[in-house]
Amino acid sequence: MRLSAIRQHGFGHLGVKVNKQIIYTMSAFEQNPIKGVVRKGFPNMIRRTRESFFVVAIPALLAYMAYDWGVTTQARLDRKDPKMYENDV
């Protein structure tokens, strides 16, 4: 596309004709973005949370248990054996 076409006609009016394209629009004054939030939104959020709780909670619990086991094992292995230092003065 030539830049001269943009300069002549203006952006969005390049003289290209598109056939059989239907565009539906709605006025911004007719839209209500918070319609149904309390009546439909919160129950849907609770339902979706309930449905996916075990899908998320079980792997998270297993991951936390593995992490905790690793931390406690590392702390146990890092400790020095007191029997090695019994004869020190």
C-alpha positions as YAML, in Angstrom:
chain: A
units: angstrom
residues:
- id: 1
  name: MET
  ca: [0.00, 0.00, 0.00]
- id: 2
  name: ARG
  ca: [1.29, 3.39, -0.91]
- id: 3
  name: LEU
  ca: [1.61, 6.05, 1.75]
- id: 4
  name: SER
  ca: [0.38, 8.62, -0.74]
- id: 5
  name: ALA
  ca: [-3.06, 6.96, -0.66]
- id: 6
  name: ILE
  ca: [-3.26, 7.57, 3.08]
- id: 7
  name: ARG
  ca: [-2.28, 11.19, 2.65]
- id: 8
  name: GLN
  ca: [-4.84, 11.79, -0.09]
- id: 9
  name: HIS
  ca: [-7.91, 10.09, 1.40]
- id: 10
  name: GLY
  ca: [-7.12, 9.92, 5.10]
- id: 11
  name: PHE
  ca: [-6.72, 6.82, 7.20]
- id: 12
  name: GLY
  ca: [-9.83, 4.66, 7.12]
- id: 13
  name: HIS
  ca: [-11.06, 6.12, 3.83]
- id: 14
  name: LEU
  ca: [-8.70, 4.53, 1.33]
- id: 15
  name: GLY
  ca: [-11.25, 3.97, -1.40]
- id: 16
  name: VAL
  ca: [-11.39, 0.20, -0.90]
- id: 17
  name: LYS
  ca: [-14.88, -1.20, -1.35]
- id: 18
  name: VAL
  ca: [-15.81, -4.28, 0.69]
- id: 19
  name: ASN
  ca: [-18.91, -6.21, -0.36]
- id: 20
  name: LYS
  ca: [-21.17, -8.44, 1.75]
- id: 21
  name: GLN
  ca: [-19.86, -7.33, 5.13]
- id: 22
  name: ILE
  ca: [-22.42, -6.72, 7.85]
- id: 23
  name: ILE
  ca: [-21.51, -4.73, 10.94]
- id: 24
  name: TYR
  ca: [-23.74, -4.69, 14.02]
- id: 25
  name: THR
  ca: [-23.17, -1.98, 16.58]
- id: 26
  name: MET
  ca: [-24.83, -0.88, 19.77]
- id: 27
  name: SER
  ca: [-24.79, 2.54, 21.29]
- id: 28
  name: ALA
  ca: [-22.67, 2.96, 24.41]
- id: 29
  name: PHE
  ca: [-25.70, 4.44, 26.13]
- id: 30
  name: GLU
  ca: [-27.68, 1.21, 25.65]
- id: 31
  name: GLN
  ca: [-25.03, -1.00, 27.26]
- id: 32
  name: ASN
  ca: [-25.00, -1.71, 30.97]
- id: 33
  name: PRO
  ca: [-21.62, -3.20, 31.94]
- id: 34
  name: ILE
  ca: [-22.65, -4.19, 35.48]
- id: 35
  name: LYS
  ca: [-26.03, -5.68, 34.62]
- id: 36
  name: GLY
  ca: [-26.49, -9.06, 36.27]
- id: 37
  name: VAL
  ca: [-23.28, -8.97, 38.33]
- id: 38
  name: VAL
  ca: [-25.03, -9.60, 41.64]
- id: 39
  name: ARG
  ca: [-27.74, -11.91, 40.35]
- id: 40
  name: LYS
  ca: [-25.65, -13.97, 37.90]
- id: 41
  name: GLY
  ca: [-22.00, -13.10, 38.48]
- id: 42
  name: PHE
  ca: [-21.47, -14.06, 42.11]
- id: 43
  name: PRO
  ca: [-23.34, -17.38, 41.95]
- id: 44
  name: ASN
  ca: [-21.39, -18.27, 38.81]
- id: 45
  name: MET
  ca: [-18.11, -17.38, 40.53]
- id: 46
  name: ILE
  ca: [-19.00, -19.55, 43.54]
- id: 47
  name: ARG
  ca: [-19.98, -22.46, 41.27]
- id: 48
  name: ARG
  ca: [-16.79, -22.24, 39.24]
- id: 49
  name: THR
  ca: [-14.67, -22.02, 42.40]
- id: 50
  name: ARG
  ca: [-16.39, -25.05, 43.88]
- id: 51
  name: GLU
  ca: [-15.92, -27.05, 40.68]
- id: 52
  name: SER
  ca: [-12.22, -26.31, 40.35]
- id: 53
  name: PHE
  ca: [-11.25, -26.41, 44.04]
- id: 54
  name: PHE
  ca: [-10.02, -30.00, 44.13]
- id: 55
  name: VAL
  ca: [-8.33, -29.67, 40.75]
- id: 56
  name: VAL
  ca: [-6.14, -26.90, 42.17]
- id: 57
  name: ALA
  ca: [-5.99, -27.76, 45.89]
- id: 58
  name: ILE
  ca: [-4.74, -31.36, 45.67]
- id: 59
  name: PRO
  ca: [-1.66, -30.62, 43.51]
- id: 60
  name: ALA
  ca: [-0.93, -27.51, 45.57]
- id: 61
  name: LEU
  ca: [-1.09, -29.54, 48.79]
- id: 62
  name: LEU
  ca: [1.19, -32.24, 47.34]
- id: 63
  name: ALA
  ca: [3.66, -29.61, 46.14]
- id: 64
  name: TYR
  ca: [3.70, -27.97, 49.57]
- id: 65
  name: MET
  ca: [4.26, -31.33, 51.29]
- id: 66
  name: ALA
  ca: [7.19, -32.11, 48.95]
- id: 67
  name: TYR
  ca: [8.67, -28.66, 49.58]
- id: 68
  name: ASP
  ca: [8.29, -29.00, 53.36]
- id: 69
  name: TRP
  ca: [9.88, -32.46, 53.28]
- id: 70
  name: GLY
  ca: [12.83, -31.08, 51.30]
- id: 71
  name: VAL
  ca: [13.37, -28.17, 53.67]
- id: 72
  name: THR
  ca: [13.25, -30.33, 56.81]
- id: 73
  name: THR
  ca: [15.53, -32.98, 55.28]
- id: 74
  name: GLN
  ca: [18.05, -30.34, 54.23]
- id: 75
  name: ALA
  ca: [18.00, -28.80, 57.72]
- id: 76
  name: ARG
  ca: [18.54, -32.24, 59.27]
- id: 77
  name: LEU
  ca: [21.45, -33.02, 56.94]
- id: 78
  name: ASP
  ca: [23.10, -29.64, 57.54]
- id: 79
  name: ARG
  ca: [23.42, -30.22, 61.29]
- id: 80
  name: LYS
  ca: [26.78, -31.31, 62.61]
- id: 81
  name: ASP
  ca: [27.15, -34.57, 64.49]
- id: 82
  name: PRO
  ca: [27.86, -33.78, 68.20]
- id: 83
  name: LYS
  ca: [29.85, -37.02, 68.61]
- id: 84
  name: MET
  ca: [32.58, -35.63, 66.37]
- id: 85
  name: TYR
  ca: [33.27, -32.78, 68.80]
- id: 86
  name: GLU
  ca: [33.17, -34.60, 72.19]
- id: 87
  name: ASN
  ca: [36.95, -34.55, 72.72]
- id: 88
  name: ASP
  ca: [37.55, -30.93, 71.74]
- id: 89
  name: VAL
  ca: [39.05, -28.69, 74.37]
...
